[in-house]
Amino acid sequence: MSKDLDQKKNETRNGSRILLSLRPAVKALAELHRSGKVHGNISPETLTGQRHVCFCFPLPESCRVNFEAKESLSFDFSAFSHSDGTQAQRSAGYIPPEQLLKTEIVLPQSDVYSLCAVIYRMLTGEEPADFQKRMWVGPLEAPSEQGVTWSVWQEKALMKGLAVLGTERYADGAELYEALYGTKKKTQAKGQLRKGWRLREESRAAGIRSVTFLDFVSRTAEDPWDLSEEQDGSVMAWTDSPEEGCDLYIGGEGGVAAGTDCSGMFAGCKNLMGIYFNQNFYTGSTREMQSMFENCGSLRDLDLSGFDTSGAENMGSMFRRCRSLKELDVSSFDTSRVKNMESMFSGCVSLENLELGNFHIAQVKRDQHMLDGTGWRKADAAGPYLRIARDWLTSAPEFL
């Protein structure tokens, strides 16, 4: 995987896209720590994947170290020896200070440091300086200072994970996961997106490959344009390149607030490959979400983190004909007020993993054709990939 990381030095770096690809790895670390174990040797070589990055499991039995709260552990580094007896060496940038000092103490905070160092490398193309260099040269340069575009709160989370002192880092992988991908709203958006805005109506819509929402407005972007309802610059848009295949960024201080109607917002954008909301798009007042992503045939990455659907009433055809989506997690959706779910996932022919969670259906009046063309059957509801609340099977038998 190291060669792949080196190639990122010359690429335009959308931090949100990279961070989304690493989500399974951070989640795996959280689960490992919850089980009472630590990894102890995280580096780029211990990760694998193409679209998404995850740990190479299973771990060697000798590195499955149990730990007790408030107790330090000695770690058997021989678990990572090569067949010829030599010890597998990590670059110093991925080794937490407590291990560089030869204390052989490994705690969950040590794993947090190492994984954050890998994320830093993937974002910037540069290995983070070890703590000895940082003492002489100065603080570690943040990814945003190196041209990486992503949310302010995510950058703060990463830099905390790279703190020299273990007590200043997150306690374990679960805390890191919550900080990077959690559902807690960080701030309140000050600007509202223009009423009725549709991506397909933008002059360059056909050349946009991804849309990323941010909690700031870039001061260095070239030729930004105003997308705010009040036309006061509180919500601005810009691209990373004037060429085809560019990334669109939409940002405002504290994020971007949606209006009451988001229907058709990205519908018909057939070349769009990724949408990253990053908890920076506030939909608490939104009522209409009908056809919001309909006919986005190339869409592969859809980050719905932070979506507040508590006021939504219409989700009809919301993801209809998103033919390239392989996985979709809407388990956090509050659907207690939704009346229309007709054809919500219809035509998602590539969908392999769908998490519906505990959808509330008390108000739903239209749920026909909800999964038409997906290949899912009613019998699949008990399986590991399609997770549906039990009341769907009895109260809404027609949706499958």
CSV table of C-alpha atoms in Angstrom, one decimal, residues 14-357:
chain,number,residue,atom,x,y,z
A,14,ASN,CA,-10.0,15.9,-1.3
A,15,GLY,CA,-9.6,15.0,2.4
A,16,SER,CA,-13.3,14.0,2.8
A,17,ARG,CA,-13.0,11.4,0.1
A,18,ILE,CA,-9.8,9.9,1.6
A,19,LEU,CA,-11.3,9.9,5.1
A,20,LEU,CA,-14.4,8.1,3.9
A,21,SER,CA,-12.3,5.3,2.3
A,22,LEU,CA,-10.5,4.9,5.7
A,23,ARG,CA,-13.7,4.6,7.7
A,24,PRO,CA,-13.7,0.7,7.8
A,25,ALA,CA,-10.1,0.8,9.2
A,26,VAL,CA,-11.0,3.2,12.0
A,27,LYS,CA,-14.1,1.2,12.8
A,28,ALA,CA,-12.1,-2.0,12.9
A,29,LEU,CA,-9.7,-0.4,15.4
A,30,ALA,CA,-12.6,0.7,17.6
A,31,GLU,CA,-14.0,-2.9,17.6
A,32,LEU,CA,-10.6,-4.3,18.4
A,33,HIS,CA,-10.2,-2.0,21.4
A,34,ARG,CA,-13.7,-2.8,22.6
A,35,SER,CA,-12.8,-6.5,22.6
A,36,GLY,CA,-10.0,-5.7,25.1
A,37,LYS,CA,-7.1,-6.0,22.6
A,38,VAL,CA,-4.5,-3.7,21.0
A,39,HIS,CA,-2.8,-3.9,17.6
A,40,GLY,CA,0.6,-2.4,18.5
A,41,ASN,CA,2.2,-2.3,15.0
A,42,ILE,CA,0.0,-0.2,12.7
A,43,SER,CA,1.6,1.2,9.6
A,44,PRO,CA,0.7,1.5,5.9
A,45,GLU,CA,1.8,-2.1,5.4
A,46,THR,CA,-0.9,-3.3,7.8
A,47,LEU,CA,-3.7,-1.8,5.8
A,48,THR,CA,-5.2,-3.1,2.6
A,49,GLY,CA,-8.0,-2.4,0.2
A,50,GLN,CA,-9.0,-0.6,-3.0
A,51,ARG,CA,-12.2,1.5,-2.7
A,52,HIS,CA,-12.1,1.2,1.1
A,53,VAL,CA,-9.2,0.6,3.4
A,54,CYS,CA,-9.2,-1.9,6.3
A,55,PHE,CA,-6.8,-3.9,8.5
A,56,CYS,CA,-5.3,-7.1,7.4
A,57,PHE,CA,-7.0,-9.5,9.7
A,58,PRO,CA,-6.7,-11.9,11.5
A,59,LEU,CA,-3.9,-10.5,13.6
A,60,PRO,CA,-1.1,-12.8,14.8
A,61,GLU,CA,-2.3,-14.5,17.9
A,62,SER,CA,0.7,-13.3,19.8
A,63,CYS,CA,-0.2,-9.6,19.1
A,64,ARG,CA,-3.8,-9.9,20.4
A,65,VAL,CA,-2.8,-8.3,23.7
A,66,ASN,CA,-5.4,-7.9,26.4
A,67,PHE,CA,-5.3,-4.7,28.4
A,68,GLU,CA,-6.8,-3.6,31.6
A,69,ALA,CA,-7.9,0.0,32.2
A,70,LYS,CA,-5.2,2.2,33.9
A,71,GLU,CA,-2.6,-0.5,33.5
A,72,SER,CA,0.4,-0.5,31.2
A,73,LEU,CA,1.5,-3.6,29.2
A,74,SER,CA,4.7,-5.1,27.9
A,75,PHE,CA,4.3,-6.0,24.2
A,76,ASP,CA,5.9,-9.0,22.5
A,77,PHE,CA,7.5,-7.4,19.4
A,78,SER,CA,8.7,-10.8,18.2
A,79,ALA,CA,5.2,-11.2,16.7
A,80,PHE,CA,6.3,-9.1,13.8
A,81,SER,CA,9.5,-10.8,13.0
A,82,HIS,CA,10.3,-11.9,9.5
A,83,SER,CA,10.8,-15.6,8.7
A,84,ASP,CA,14.6,-15.1,8.7
A,85,GLY,CA,14.4,-13.9,12.3
A,86,THR,CA,14.8,-10.2,11.7
A,87,GLN,CA,12.3,-7.8,13.3
A,88,ALA,CA,9.9,-6.1,11.0
A,89,GLN,CA,10.6,-2.4,11.3
A,90,ARG,CA,8.2,0.5,11.1
A,91,SER,CA,9.2,4.0,10.0
A,92,ALA,CA,9.6,6.3,13.0
A,93,GLY,CA,6.7,8.5,11.8
A,94,TYR,CA,4.2,5.8,12.6
A,95,ILE,CA,5.6,4.8,16.0
A,96,PRO,CA,4.2,6.6,19.1
A,97,PRO,CA,6.7,8.3,21.3
A,98,GLU,CA,6.2,5.8,24.1
A,99,GLN,CA,7.4,3.0,21.8
A,100,LEU,CA,10.2,5.0,20.3
A,101,LEU,CA,11.5,5.5,23.8
A,102,LYS,CA,11.8,1.7,24.1
A,103,THR,CA,9.4,1.4,27.0
A,104,GLU,CA,7.6,-1.4,25.2
A,105,ILE,CA,4.4,-0.1,26.6
A,106,VAL,CA,1.4,-0.5,24.2
A,107,LEU,CA,-2.0,0.9,25.0
A,108,PRO,CA,-5.0,1.8,22.9
A,109,GLN,CA,-3.7,5.4,22.7
A,110,SER,CA,-0.6,4.0,20.9
A,111,ASP,CA,-2.8,2.5,18.2
A,112,VAL,CA,-4.6,5.8,17.9
A,113,TYR,CA,-1.4,7.7,17.2
A,114,SER,CA,-0.2,5.1,14.6
A,115,LEU,CA,-3.5,5.1,12.7
A,116,CYS,CA,-3.7,8.9,12.7
A,117,ALA,CA,-0.1,8.9,11.3
A,118,VAL,CA,-1.2,6.7,8.5
A,119,ILE,CA,-4.2,8.9,7.8
A,120,TYR,CA,-1.9,11.9,7.8
A,121,ARG,CA,0.3,10.2,5.2
A,122,MET,CA,-2.6,9.4,3.0
A,123,LEU,CA,-3.9,13.0,3.2
A,124,THR,CA,-0.6,14.8,2.6
A,125,GLY,CA,1.6,12.3,0.9
A,126,GLU,CA,4.2,12.9,3.6
A,127,GLU,CA,5.0,10.8,6.6
A,128,PRO,CA,4.6,12.8,9.8
A,129,ALA,CA,7.8,13.8,11.6
A,130,ASP,CA,8.5,11.8,14.7
A,131,PHE,CA,8.2,13.5,18.1
A,132,GLN,CA,12.0,14.1,18.4
A,133,LYS,CA,12.0,16.2,15.1
A,134,ARG,CA,8.9,18.0,16.2
A,135,MET,CA,10.7,19.1,19.4
A,136,TRP,CA,13.4,20.8,17.4
A,137,VAL,CA,11.6,21.9,14.2
A,138,GLY,CA,8.2,22.8,15.7
A,139,PRO,CA,4.6,21.6,15.6
A,140,LEU,CA,3.4,19.2,13.0
A,141,GLU,CA,2.1,21.0,9.9
A,142,ALA,CA,-1.7,20.5,9.5
A,143,PRO,CA,-3.0,18.8,6.3
A,144,SER,CA,-4.9,22.0,5.4
A,145,GLU,CA,-1.6,23.9,5.3
A,146,GLN,CA,-0.5,21.4,2.7
A,147,GLY,CA,-3.4,21.9,0.3
A,148,VAL,CA,-5.8,19.3,1.7
A,149,THR,CA,-9.4,20.3,1.7
A,150,TRP,CA,-11.6,18.9,4.5
A,151,SER,CA,-13.6,19.9,7.5
A,152,VAL,CA,-12.0,22.0,10.3
A,153,TRP,CA,-13.4,19.7,13.0
A,154,GLN,CA,-12.0,16.6,11.3
A,155,GLU,CA,-8.6,18.1,11.2
A,156,LYS,CA,-8.7,19.0,14.9
A,157,ALA,CA,-9.6,15.4,15.6
A,158,LEU,CA,-6.7,14.1,13.6
A,159,MET,CA,-4.2,16.4,15.2
A,160,LYS,CA,-5.4,15.4,18.6
A,161,GLY,CA,-4.8,11.8,17.7
A,162,LEU,CA,-1.2,12.7,16.8
A,163,ALA,CA,-0.5,14.4,20.2
A,164,VAL,CA,3.0,13.6,21.6
A,165,LEU,CA,1.6,12.8,25.1
A,166,GLY,CA,-0.7,9.8,25.2
A,167,THR,CA,-2.9,11.4,27.8
A,168,GLU,CA,-3.7,14.2,25.3
A,169,ARG,CA,-4.9,11.7,22.6
A,170,TYR,CA,-8.2,9.9,22.3
A,171,ALA,CA,-8.4,7.1,24.8
A,172,ASP,CA,-9.1,4.4,22.2
A,173,GLY,CA,-10.3,3.7,18.7
A,174,ALA,CA,-13.9,4.2,19.6
A,175,GLU,CA,-13.3,7.8,20.7
A,176,LEU,CA,-11.3,8.4,17.5
A,177,TYR,CA,-14.1,7.0,15.3
A,178,GLU,CA,-16.7,9.2,17.0
A,179,ALA,CA,-14.5,12.2,16.6
A,180,LEU,CA,-13.9,11.6,12.8
A,181,TYR,CA,-17.2,10.2,11.8
A,182,GLY,CA,-19.6,10.7,14.7
A,183,THR,CA,-23.1,12.1,14.5
A,184,LYS,CA,-22.8,14.9,17.0
A,185,LYS,CA,-23.3,18.3,15.5
A,186,LYS,CA,-20.2,20.5,16.0
A,187,THR,CA,-21.6,24.0,15.3
A,188,GLN,CA,-24.6,25.7,13.8
A,189,ALA,CA,-24.4,26.9,10.2
A,190,LYS,CA,-24.8,30.6,9.7
A,191,GLY,CA,-25.6,30.6,6.1
A,192,GLN,CA,-28.5,28.9,4.1
A,193,LEU,CA,-28.2,27.4,0.7
A,194,ARG,CA,-30.2,29.2,-2.0
A,195,LYS,CA,-33.8,28.0,-2.1
A,196,GLY,CA,-34.4,25.6,-5.1
A,197,TRP,CA,-30.7,25.1,-5.8
A,198,ARG,CA,-30.1,22.1,-8.1
A,199,LEU,CA,-26.6,21.0,-9.1
A,200,ARG,CA,-27.7,20.1,-12.7
A,201,GLU,CA,-28.5,23.7,-13.3
A,202,GLU,CA,-24.9,24.8,-12.7
A,203,SER,CA,-23.1,25.6,-16.0
A,204,ARG,CA,-20.3,23.1,-15.2
A,205,ALA,CA,-22.5,20.4,-13.7
A,206,ALA,CA,-21.5,17.8,-16.4
A,207,GLY,CA,-17.8,18.1,-15.4
A,208,ILE,CA,-18.2,17.8,-11.7
A,209,ARG,CA,-17.1,14.4,-10.2
A,210,SER,CA,-17.8,15.1,-6.5
A,211,VAL,CA,-19.4,17.5,-4.2
A,212,THR,CA,-18.0,18.2,-0.7
A,213,PHE,CA,-19.7,20.3,2.0
A,214,LEU,CA,-17.3,22.2,4.3
A,215,ASP,CA,-17.6,24.3,7.5
A,216,PHE,CA,-15.5,27.2,6.2
A,217,VAL,CA,-15.2,29.4,3.1
A,218,SER,CA,-11.9,29.2,1.3
A,219,ARG,CA,-9.9,32.4,1.1
A,220,THR,CA,-7.6,31.1,-1.6
A,221,ALA,CA,-10.2,29.6,-4.0
A,222,GLU,CA,-10.2,31.0,-7.6
A,223,ASP,CA,-13.5,32.4,-9.0
A,224,PRO,CA,-15.8,31.3,-6.2
A,225,TRP,CA,-19.5,32.1,-6.5
A,226,ASP,CA,-22.3,32.8,-4.0
A,227,LEU,CA,-24.9,30.1,-3.3
A,228,SER,CA,-26.5,31.7,-0.2
A,229,GLU,CA,-30.2,32.4,0.1
A,230,GLU,CA,-29.4,36.0,1.1
A,231,GLN,CA,-26.7,36.5,-1.4
A,232,ASP,CA,-24.4,37.7,1.3
A,233,GLY,CA,-21.5,35.4,0.8
A,234,SER,CA,-22.4,33.2,3.8
A,235,VAL,CA,-22.4,30.1,1.5
A,236,MET,CA,-19.9,30.0,-1.3
A,237,ALA,CA,-19.0,27.4,-4.0
A,238,TRP,CA,-15.7,26.8,-5.8
A,239,THR,CA,-13.9,24.1,-7.7
A,240,ASP,CA,-10.4,22.8,-7.5
A,241,SER,CA,-9.8,23.0,-11.2
A,242,PRO,CA,-11.3,24.7,-14.3
A,243,GLU,CA,-10.9,21.4,-16.2
A,244,GLU,CA,-13.4,18.6,-16.6
A,245,GLY,CA,-13.6,16.0,-13.8
A,246,CYS,CA,-13.3,18.6,-11.0
A,247,ASP,CA,-14.4,18.6,-7.4
A,248,LEU,CA,-17.0,21.1,-6.2
A,249,TYR,CA,-16.8,22.5,-2.7
A,250,ILE,CA,-19.7,24.2,-1.0
A,251,GLY,CA,-18.8,25.9,2.3
A,252,GLY,CA,-20.1,28.2,5.0
A,253,GLU,CA,-19.0,29.2,8.5
A,254,GLY,CA,-20.1,26.3,10.7
A,255,GLY,CA,-21.5,24.5,7.7
A,256,VAL,CA,-24.4,25.0,5.3
A,257,ALA,CA,-28.1,25.0,6.2
A,258,ALA,CA,-30.6,23.5,3.9
A,259,GLY,CA,-34.0,24.9,3.2
A,260,THR,CA,-37.4,23.1,3.5
A,261,ASP,CA,-37.2,21.6,0.0
A,262,CYS,CA,-34.2,19.6,-1.1
A,263,SER,CA,-36.1,17.6,-3.7
A,264,GLY,CA,-34.1,16.9,-6.9
A,265,MET,CA,-31.0,18.6,-5.5
A,266,PHE,CA,-28.5,16.2,-7.2
A,267,ALA,CA,-30.9,14.4,-9.5
A,268,GLY,CA,-29.8,13.6,-13.0
A,269,CYS,CA,-26.1,14.3,-12.4
A,270,LYS,CA,-25.0,11.1,-14.2
A,271,ASN,CA,-21.2,11.8,-13.9
A,272,LEU,CA,-21.3,12.6,-10.2
A,273,MET,CA,-19.2,9.9,-8.4
A,274,GLY,CA,-19.1,11.1,-4.8
A,275,ILE,CA,-21.1,13.3,-2.4
A,276,TYR,CA,-19.6,14.1,1.0
A,277,PHE,CA,-21.8,15.9,3.5
A,278,ASN,CA,-19.4,15.5,6.5
A,279,GLN,CA,-22.0,16.6,9.1
A,280,ASN,CA,-21.7,20.1,7.4
A,281,PHE,CA,-25.2,20.1,5.8
A,282,TYR,CA,-28.0,20.7,8.2
A,283,THR,CA,-31.3,19.4,7.2
A,284,GLY,CA,-33.3,19.8,10.4
A,285,SER,CA,-35.9,22.0,8.7
A,286,THR,CA,-36.1,20.0,5.5
A,287,ARG,CA,-39.5,18.5,4.6
A,288,GLU,CA,-39.0,17.4,1.0
A,289,MET,CA,-36.2,15.0,0.0
A,290,GLN,CA,-38.0,13.4,-2.9
A,291,SER,CA,-35.6,12.4,-5.8
A,292,MET,CA,-32.7,14.1,-4.0
A,293,PHE,CA,-30.2,11.7,-5.6
A,294,GLU,CA,-32.3,10.1,-8.3
A,295,ASN,CA,-30.6,9.0,-11.5
A,296,CYS,CA,-27.1,9.6,-10.2
A,297,GLY,CA,-25.9,6.6,-12.2
A,298,SER,CA,-22.2,6.9,-11.4
A,299,LEU,CA,-22.6,7.7,-7.7
A,300,ARG,CA,-20.4,5.3,-5.7
A,301,ASP,CA,-19.6,7.2,-2.5
A,302,LEU,CA,-22.5,8.8,-0.5
A,303,ASP,CA,-21.6,10.1,3.0
A,304,LEU,CA,-24.9,10.9,4.8
A,305,SER,CA,-23.3,11.6,8.1
A,306,GLY,CA,-25.1,14.2,10.2
A,307,PHE,CA,-28.3,14.1,8.2
A,308,ASP,CA,-31.2,15.2,10.3
A,309,THR,CA,-34.4,13.8,8.8
A,310,SER,CA,-36.6,14.4,11.8
A,311,GLY,CA,-38.8,16.8,9.8
A,312,ALA,CA,-38.8,15.0,6.5
A,313,GLU,CA,-42.2,14.0,5.1
A,314,ASN,CA,-41.3,12.9,1.5
A,315,MET,CA,-38.5,10.5,0.6
A,316,GLY,CA,-40.1,9.1,-2.6
A,317,SER,CA,-37.5,8.0,-5.2
A,318,MET,CA,-34.8,9.5,-3.0
A,319,PHE,CA,-32.1,7.1,-4.2
A,320,ARG,CA,-33.9,5.7,-7.3
A,321,ARG,CA,-31.6,4.5,-10.1
A,322,CYS,CA,-28.4,5.1,-8.2
A,323,ARG,CA,-27.0,2.2,-10.2
A,324,SER,CA,-23.4,2.3,-9.0
A,325,LEU,CA,-24.1,2.4,-5.2
A,326,LYS,CA,-22.9,-0.8,-3.6
A,327,GLU,CA,-23.5,0.1,0.0
A,328,LEU,CA,-25.8,2.5,1.8
A,329,ASP,CA,-26.4,3.2,5.5
A,330,VAL,CA,-29.5,5.1,6.4
A,331,SER,CA,-29.9,3.4,9.8
A,332,SER,CA,-29.7,6.8,11.5
A,333,PHE,CA,-32.6,8.3,9.6
A,334,ASP,CA,-35.5,9.5,11.7
A,335,THR,CA,-38.5,8.6,9.5
A,336,SER,CA,-41.3,9.1,12.1
A,337,ARG,CA,-42.9,11.9,10.0
A,338,VAL,CA,-42.3,10.4,6.5
A,339,LYS,CA,-45.5,9.7,4.5
A,340,ASN,CA,-44.0,8.8,1.1
A,341,MET,CA,-41.2,6.2,0.5
A,342,GLU,CA,-42.4,4.9,-2.8
A,343,SER,CA,-39.5,3.7,-5.0
A,344,MET,CA,-37.0,5.0,-2.5
A,345,PHE,CA,-34.3,2.5,-3.5
A,346,SER,CA,-35.8,1.3,-6.8
A,347,GLY,CA,-33.3,0.6,-9.5
A,348,CYS,CA,-30.2,0.4,-7.2
A,349,VAL,CA,-29.1,-2.6,-9.1
A,350,SER,CA,-25.6,-2.8,-7.6
A,351,LEU,CA,-26.7,-2.5,-3.9
A,352,GLU,CA,-24.9,-5.2,-1.8
A,353,ASN,CA,-25.2,-3.7,1.7
A,354,LEU,CA,-28.2,-1.8,2.8
A,355,GLU,CA,-28.8,-0.8,6.4
A,356,LEU,CA,-32.3,0.5,7.0
A,357,GLY,CA,-32.2,0.2,10.8
